[in-house]
mmCIF file of C-alpha atoms in Angstrom:
data_model
loop_
_atom_site.group_PDB
_atom_site.id
_atom_site.type_symbol
_atom_site.label_atom_id
_atom_site.label_comp_id
_atom_site.label_asym_id
_atom_site.label_seq_id
_atom_site.Cartn_x
_atom_site.Cartn_y
_atom_site.Cartn_z
ATOM 1 C CA UNK A 901 40.232 -153.545 10.114
ATOM 2 C CA UNK A 902 39.554 -156.457 7.765
ATOM 3 C CA UNK A 903 42.876 -158.037 8.707
ATOM 4 C CA UNK A 904 41.942 -157.775 12.404
ATOM 5 C CA UNK A 905 38.539 -159.305 11.684
ATOM 6 C CA UNK A 906 40.190 -162.224 9.863
ATOM 7 C CA UNK A 907 42.659 -162.759 12.704
ATOM 8 C CA UNK A 908 39.915 -162.787 15.319
ATOM 9 C CA UNK A 909 37.936 -165.178 13.134
ATOM 10 C CA UNK A 910 40.948 -167.448 12.684
ATOM 11 C CA UNK A 911 41.373 -167.715 16.450
ATOM 12 C CA UNK A 912 37.637 -167.945 17.186
ATOM 13 C CA UNK A 913 37.621 -171.276 19.004
ATOM 14 C CA UNK A 914 40.701 -170.463 21.046
ATOM 15 C CA UNK A 915 39.314 -167.061 22.027
ATOM 16 C CA UNK A 916 35.957 -168.557 22.955
ATOM 17 C CA UNK A 917 37.501 -171.243 25.155
ATOM 18 C CA UNK A 918 39.833 -168.771 26.850
ATOM 19 C CA UNK A 919 36.997 -166.316 27.490
ATOM 20 C CA UNK A 920 35.151 -168.788 29.736
ATOM 21 C CA UNK A 921 38.179 -170.538 31.241
ATOM 22 C CA UNK A 922 37.700 -168.850 34.635
ATOM 23 C CA UNK A 923 33.932 -168.417 34.499
ATOM 24 C CA UNK A 924 33.112 -171.709 36.166
ATOM 25 C CA UNK A 925 35.196 -170.932 39.229
ATOM 26 C CA UNK A 926 31.922 -169.383 40.399
ATOM 27 C CA UNK A 927 29.693 -172.234 41.664
ATOM 28 C CA UNK A 928 26.626 -170.287 40.538
ATOM 29 C CA UNK A 929 26.791 -171.651 36.990
ATOM 30 C CA UNK A 930 26.681 -175.359 37.801
ATOM 31 C CA UNK A 931 24.180 -174.862 40.630
ATOM 32 C CA UNK A 932 21.810 -172.845 38.447
ATOM 33 C CA UNK A 933 22.034 -174.743 35.172
ATOM 34 C CA UNK A 934 23.836 -178.027 35.861
ATOM 35 C CA UNK A 935 27.469 -178.618 34.862
ATOM 36 C CA UNK A 936 26.844 -180.226 31.472
ATOM 37 C CA UNK A 937 24.304 -177.622 30.393
ATOM 38 C CA UNK A 938 26.343 -174.710 31.736
ATOM 39 C CA UNK A 939 29.486 -175.830 29.916
ATOM 40 C CA UNK A 940 27.671 -176.634 26.674
ATOM 41 C CA UNK A 941 25.635 -173.446 26.418
ATOM 42 C CA UNK A 942 28.404 -171.309 27.897
ATOM 43 C CA UNK A 943 30.797 -172.583 25.238
ATOM 44 C CA UNK A 944 28.265 -172.028 22.466
ATOM 45 C CA UNK A 945 27.551 -168.514 23.691
ATOM 46 C CA UNK A 946 31.269 -167.742 23.813
ATOM 47 C CA UNK A 947 31.609 -168.673 20.144
ATOM 48 C CA UNK A 948 28.624 -166.475 19.269
ATOM 49 C CA UNK A 949 30.267 -163.544 21.073
ATOM 50 C CA UNK A 950 33.348 -163.881 18.889
ATOM 51 C CA UNK A 951 31.269 -164.253 15.724
ATOM 52 C CA UNK A 952 29.431 -161.035 16.454
ATOM 53 C CA UNK A 953 32.731 -159.333 17.191
ATOM 54 C CA UNK A 954 33.968 -160.393 13.743
ATOM 55 C CA UNK A 955 30.795 -158.951 12.200
ATOM 56 C CA UNK A 956 31.304 -155.681 14.066
ATOM 57 C CA UNK A 957 34.916 -155.471 12.888
ATOM 58 C CA UNK A 958 33.903 -156.166 9.301
ATOM 59 C CA UNK A 959 31.206 -153.491 9.470
ATOM 60 C CA UNK A 960 33.440 -151.095 11.430
ATOM 61 C CA UNK A 961 30.452 -150.607 13.727
ATOM 62 C CA UNK A 962 30.464 -150.995 17.515
ATOM 63 C CA UNK A 963 26.675 -150.895 17.320
ATOM 64 C CA UNK A 964 26.689 -154.495 16.130
ATOM 65 C CA UNK A 965 28.047 -155.571 19.514
ATOM 66 C CA UNK A 966 25.830 -153.146 21.421
ATOM 67 C CA UNK A 967 22.664 -154.461 19.776
ATOM 68 C CA UNK A 968 23.820 -158.022 20.338
ATOM 69 C CA UNK A 969 24.430 -157.344 24.042
ATOM 70 C CA UNK A 970 20.957 -155.896 24.499
ATOM 71 C CA UNK A 971 19.423 -158.843 22.643
ATOM 72 C CA UNK A 972 21.269 -161.233 24.964
ATOM 73 C CA UNK A 973 20.015 -159.276 27.949
ATOM 74 C CA UNK A 974 16.420 -159.634 26.825
ATOM 75 C CA UNK A 975 16.912 -163.350 26.201
ATOM 76 C CA UNK A 976 18.894 -164.406 29.267
ATOM 77 C CA UNK A 977 17.610 -162.209 32.097
ATOM 78 C CA UNK A 978 14.222 -164.006 32.188
ATOM 79 C CA UNK A 979 16.142 -167.306 32.328
ATOM 80 C CA UNK A 980 17.804 -166.647 35.674
ATOM 81 C CA UNK A 981 20.929 -164.806 34.547
ATOM 82 C CA UNK A 982 21.819 -161.231 35.460
ATOM 83 C CA UNK A 983 23.380 -158.531 33.319
ATOM 84 C CA UNK A 984 26.431 -158.839 35.564
ATOM 85 C CA UNK A 985 26.821 -162.447 34.431
ATOM 86 C CA UNK A 986 26.532 -161.437 30.779
ATOM 87 C CA UNK A 987 29.124 -158.722 31.374
ATOM 88 C CA UNK A 988 31.452 -161.358 32.837
ATOM 89 C CA UNK A 989 31.351 -163.152 29.473
ATOM 90 C CA UNK A 990 32.396 -159.976 27.683
ATOM 91 C CA UNK A 991 35.101 -159.305 30.259
ATOM 92 C CA UNK A 992 36.411 -162.808 29.644
ATOM 93 C CA UNK A 993 36.531 -162.152 25.902
ATOM 94 C CA UNK A 994 38.345 -158.864 26.495
ATOM 95 C CA UNK A 995 40.966 -160.690 28.556
ATOM 96 C CA UNK A 996 41.307 -163.400 25.909
ATOM 97 C CA UNK A 997 41.926 -160.793 23.203
ATOM 98 C CA UNK A 998 44.631 -159.198 25.332
ATOM 99 C CA UNK A 999 46.329 -162.548 25.987
ATOM 100 C CA UNK A 1000 46.253 -163.305 22.273
ATOM 101 C CA UNK A 1001 47.902 -159.952 21.532
ATOM 102 C CA UNK A 1002 44.922 -158.682 19.499
ATOM 103 C CA UNK A 1003 45.117 -155.184 20.934
ATOM 104 C CA UNK A 1004 46.207 -153.143 17.896
ATOM 105 C CA UNK A 1005 44.335 -151.676 16.218
ATOM 106 C CA UNK A 1006 42.226 -151.260 19.360
ATOM 107 C CA UNK A 1007 38.776 -151.724 17.811
ATOM 108 C CA UNK A 1008 38.293 -155.327 18.963
ATOM 109 C CA UNK A 1009 38.804 -154.297 22.582
ATOM 110 C CA UNK A 1010 36.723 -151.150 22.150
ATOM 111 C CA UNK A 1011 33.804 -153.056 20.634
ATOM 112 C CA UNK A 1012 33.779 -155.612 23.445
ATOM 113 C CA UNK A 1013 33.762 -152.795 25.989
ATOM 114 C CA UNK A 1014 30.897 -151.186 24.048
ATOM 115 C CA UNK A 1015 28.917 -154.419 24.382
ATOM 116 C CA UNK A 1016 29.495 -154.446 28.134
ATOM 117 C CA UNK A 1017 28.444 -150.802 28.461
ATOM 118 C CA UNK A 1018 25.283 -151.480 26.455
ATOM 119 C CA UNK A 1019 24.045 -153.692 29.289
ATOM 120 C CA UNK A 1020 23.435 -150.623 31.467
ATOM 121 C CA UNK A 1021 19.710 -149.861 31.542
ATOM 122 C CA UNK A 1022 19.427 -146.401 29.929
ATOM 123 C CA UNK A 1023 16.548 -144.866 31.879
ATOM 124 C CA UNK A 1024 14.032 -145.174 34.680
ATOM 125 C CA UNK A 1025 14.497 -146.696 38.146
ATOM 126 C CA UNK A 1026 17.057 -149.214 36.876
ATOM 127 C CA UNK A 1027 19.312 -146.457 35.590
ATOM 128 C CA UNK A 1028 18.897 -144.475 38.808
ATOM 129 C CA UNK A 1029 20.080 -147.495 40.788
ATOM 130 C CA UNK A 1030 23.055 -147.871 38.454
ATOM 131 C CA UNK A 1031 24.034 -144.244 39.000
ATOM 132 C CA UNK A 1032 23.739 -144.738 42.768
ATOM 133 C CA UNK A 1033 25.936 -147.879 42.920
ATOM 134 C CA UNK A 1034 29.025 -146.017 44.240
ATOM 135 C CA UNK A 1035 26.924 -144.948 47.239
ATOM 136 C CA UNK A 1036 24.652 -147.946 47.693
ATOM 137 C CA UNK A 1037 27.352 -150.595 48.109
ATOM 138 C CA UNK A 1038 29.336 -148.752 50.845
ATOM 139 C CA UNK A 1039 26.075 -147.843 52.594
ATOM 140 C CA UNK A 1040 24.914 -151.464 52.590
ATOM 141 C CA UNK A 1041 28.333 -152.618 53.817
ATOM 142 C CA UNK A 1042 28.041 -150.105 56.637
ATOM 143 C CA UNK A 1043 24.638 -151.552 57.533
ATOM 144 C CA UNK A 1044 26.104 -155.063 57.583
ATOM 145 C CA UNK A 1045 29.027 -153.958 59.715
ATOM 146 C CA UNK A 1046 26.663 -152.326 62.215
ATOM 147 C CA UNK A 1047 24.638 -155.533 62.484
ATOM 148 C CA UNK A 1048 27.347 -158.177 62.213
ATOM 149 C CA UNK A 1049 30.346 -156.389 63.704
ATOM 150 C CA UNK A 1050 33.448 -154.983 61.966
ATOM 151 C CA UNK A 1051 34.249 -156.544 58.600
ATOM 152 C CA UNK A 1052 37.730 -157.466 57.421
ATOM 153 C CA UNK A 1053 38.914 -156.101 54.087
ATOM 154 C CA UNK A 1054 38.467 -159.522 52.538
ATOM 155 C CA UNK A 1055 34.907 -159.767 53.832
ATOM 156 C CA UNK A 1056 34.138 -156.298 52.495
ATOM 157 C CA UNK A 1057 35.374 -157.271 49.036
ATOM 158 C CA UNK A 1058 33.366 -160.495 48.889
ATOM 159 C CA UNK A 1059 30.223 -158.930 50.313
ATOM 160 C CA UNK A 1060 30.628 -155.935 47.996
ATOM 161 C CA UNK A 1061 30.730 -158.274 44.991
ATOM 162 C CA UNK A 1062 27.653 -160.041 46.292
ATOM 163 C CA UNK A 1063 25.785 -156.771 46.737
ATOM 164 C CA UNK A 1064 26.640 -155.792 43.161
ATOM 165 C CA UNK A 1065 25.214 -159.091 41.945
ATOM 166 C CA UNK A 1066 21.961 -158.631 43.864
ATOM 167 C CA UNK A 1067 21.722 -155.074 42.572
ATOM 168 C CA UNK A 1068 22.239 -156.346 39.032
ATOM 169 C CA UNK A 1069 19.271 -158.668 39.435
ATOM 170 C CA UNK A 1070 17.290 -155.771 40.870
ATOM 171 C CA UNK A 1071 18.164 -153.447 37.984
ATOM 172 C CA UNK A 1072 17.266 -156.130 35.454
ATOM 173 C CA UNK A 1073 13.857 -156.657 37.032
ATOM 174 C CA UNK A 1074 13.225 -152.914 37.073
ATOM 175 C CA UNK A 1075 14.601 -152.350 33.570
ATOM 176 C CA UNK A 1076 12.489 -155.146 32.125
ATOM 177 C CA UNK A 1077 9.493 -153.808 34.097
ATOM 178 C CA UNK A 1078 9.049 -157.257 35.604
ATOM 179 C CA UNK A 1079 9.579 -156.926 39.386
ATOM 180 C CA UNK A 1080 8.600 -160.555 39.774
ATOM 181 C CA UNK A 1081 11.926 -161.559 38.233
ATOM 182 C CA UNK A 1082 13.663 -160.328 41.375
ATOM 183 C CA UNK A 1083 11.307 -162.339 43.577
ATOM 184 C CA UNK A 1084 11.978 -165.465 41.491
ATOM 185 C CA UNK A 1085 15.703 -164.844 41.848
ATOM 186 C CA UNK A 1086 15.460 -164.431 45.634
ATOM 187 C CA UNK A 1087 13.555 -167.689 45.991
ATOM 188 C CA UNK A 1088 16.195 -169.621 44.073
ATOM 189 C CA UNK A 1089 19.192 -167.812 45.513
ATOM 190 C CA UNK A 1090 18.143 -168.466 49.108
ATOM 191 C CA UNK A 1091 18.826 -172.164 48.595
ATOM 192 C CA UNK A 1092 22.141 -171.433 46.887
ATOM 193 C CA UNK A 1093 23.298 -168.917 49.502
ATOM 194 C CA UNK A 1094 25.130 -171.383 51.814
ATOM 195 C CA UNK A 1095 27.476 -172.141 48.913
ATOM 196 C CA UNK A 1096 28.748 -168.566 49.152
ATOM 197 C CA UNK A 1097 30.037 -169.201 52.683
ATOM 198 C CA UNK A 1098 29.695 -165.559 53.667
ATOM 199 C CA UNK A 1099 29.485 -164.074 57.116
ATOM 200 C CA UNK A 1100 25.880 -162.862 57.029
ATOM 201 C CA UNK A 1101 22.611 -164.509 56.094
ATOM 202 C CA UNK A 1102 20.991 -163.868 52.739
ATOM 203 C CA UNK A 1103 18.136 -162.165 54.547
ATOM 204 C CA UNK A 1104 20.632 -159.924 56.337
ATOM 205 C CA UNK A 1105 22.250 -158.945 53.046
ATOM 206 C CA UNK A 1106 18.915 -158.039 51.467
ATOM 207 C CA UNK A 1107 17.828 -156.113 54.554
ATOM 208 C CA UNK A 1108 21.056 -154.081 54.422
ATOM 209 C CA UNK A 1109 20.411 -153.431 50.738
ATOM 210 C CA UNK A 1110 16.836 -152.371 51.459
ATOM 211 C CA UNK A 1111 18.071 -149.915 54.099
ATOM 212 C CA UNK A 1112 20.682 -148.465 51.744
ATOM 213 C CA UNK A 1113 18.074 -147.934 49.025
ATOM 214 C CA UNK A 1114 15.718 -146.236 51.489
ATOM 215 C CA UNK A 1115 18.416 -143.736 52.468
ATOM 216 C CA UNK A 1116 19.442 -142.704 48.947
ATOM 217 C CA UNK A 1117 17.328 -139.731 47.896
ATOM 218 C CA UNK A 1118 18.217 -140.145 44.204
ATOM 219 C CA UNK A 1119 16.481 -143.522 44.019
ATOM 220 C CA UNK A 1120 12.698 -143.819 43.789
ATOM 221 C CA UNK A 1121 10.612 -145.983 46.085
ATOM 222 C CA UNK A 1122 10.184 -148.762 43.530
ATOM 223 C CA UNK A 1123 13.631 -150.403 43.969
ATOM 224 C CA UNK A 1124 13.225 -150.557 47.752
ATOM 225 C CA UNK A 1125 9.698 -151.932 47.435
ATOM 226 C CA UNK A 1126 10.940 -154.586 45.008
ATOM 227 C CA UNK A 1127 13.593 -155.716 47.491
ATOM 228 C CA UNK A 1128 10.994 -155.670 50.271
ATOM 229 C CA UNK A 1129 8.749 -157.891 48.155
ATOM 230 C CA UNK A 1130 11.646 -160.290 47.732
ATOM 231 C CA UNK A 1131 12.164 -160.337 51.493
ATOM 232 C CA UNK A 1132 8.476 -161.099 52.036
ATOM 233 C CA UNK A 1133 8.673 -163.987 49.584
ATOM 234 C CA UNK A 1134 11.771 -165.240 51.364
ATOM 235 C CA UNK A 1135 9.971 -165.138 54.717
ATOM 236 C CA UNK A 1136 7.083 -167.144 53.297
ATOM 237 C CA UNK A 1137 9.463 -169.717 51.821
ATOM 238 C CA UNK A 1138 11.230 -170.179 55.128
ATOM 239 C CA UNK A 1139 8.135 -170.208 57.363
#
């Protein structure tokens, strides 16, 4: 394990750069934080991810990465990022490790996956929404199809990804017990929405999500109410 830790450490800068090489294909980052700031802090964060991975490998403890992931979540979620965005960083690092051939022994990959899994809220309404994701996304897509007309497979994929992002923001607000975070997100995202160039309006997407949440009996009322509050804020912004 020590030899793997040293090899990851030796390639730290290369791994960090590779882990974010595709991240900025998403216009969200530059729109939300500005290009210079997004690249600077994104690059710094990527290096920190690798450093913590080295520490985990040295300690032979996946918990190092899990605790780090949860600390990042607490730090970045109030700053406009979602757990899905943080997970994308870890997914990028996983891919970089694979491209560098650092797959055996498998602990480096396993520890990065452990960090990603640690971002799942462990209890309460946020966890209930997470468990319901396999039902909520198809249900919301069905709502959109009923309102907008049949969706192509490509449209379903893009809208499904978008629904997962909105649900990530929702789960973060619920998990942090700060529903207002979702409202803040909705207010900002409404102005960004045209950049997505999707078939429906942002309001339409949130309304479909609200309907899907209302129909899932495993989810409490709080997630739906939180989305409804976001919709109300959106209406006020646009009136």
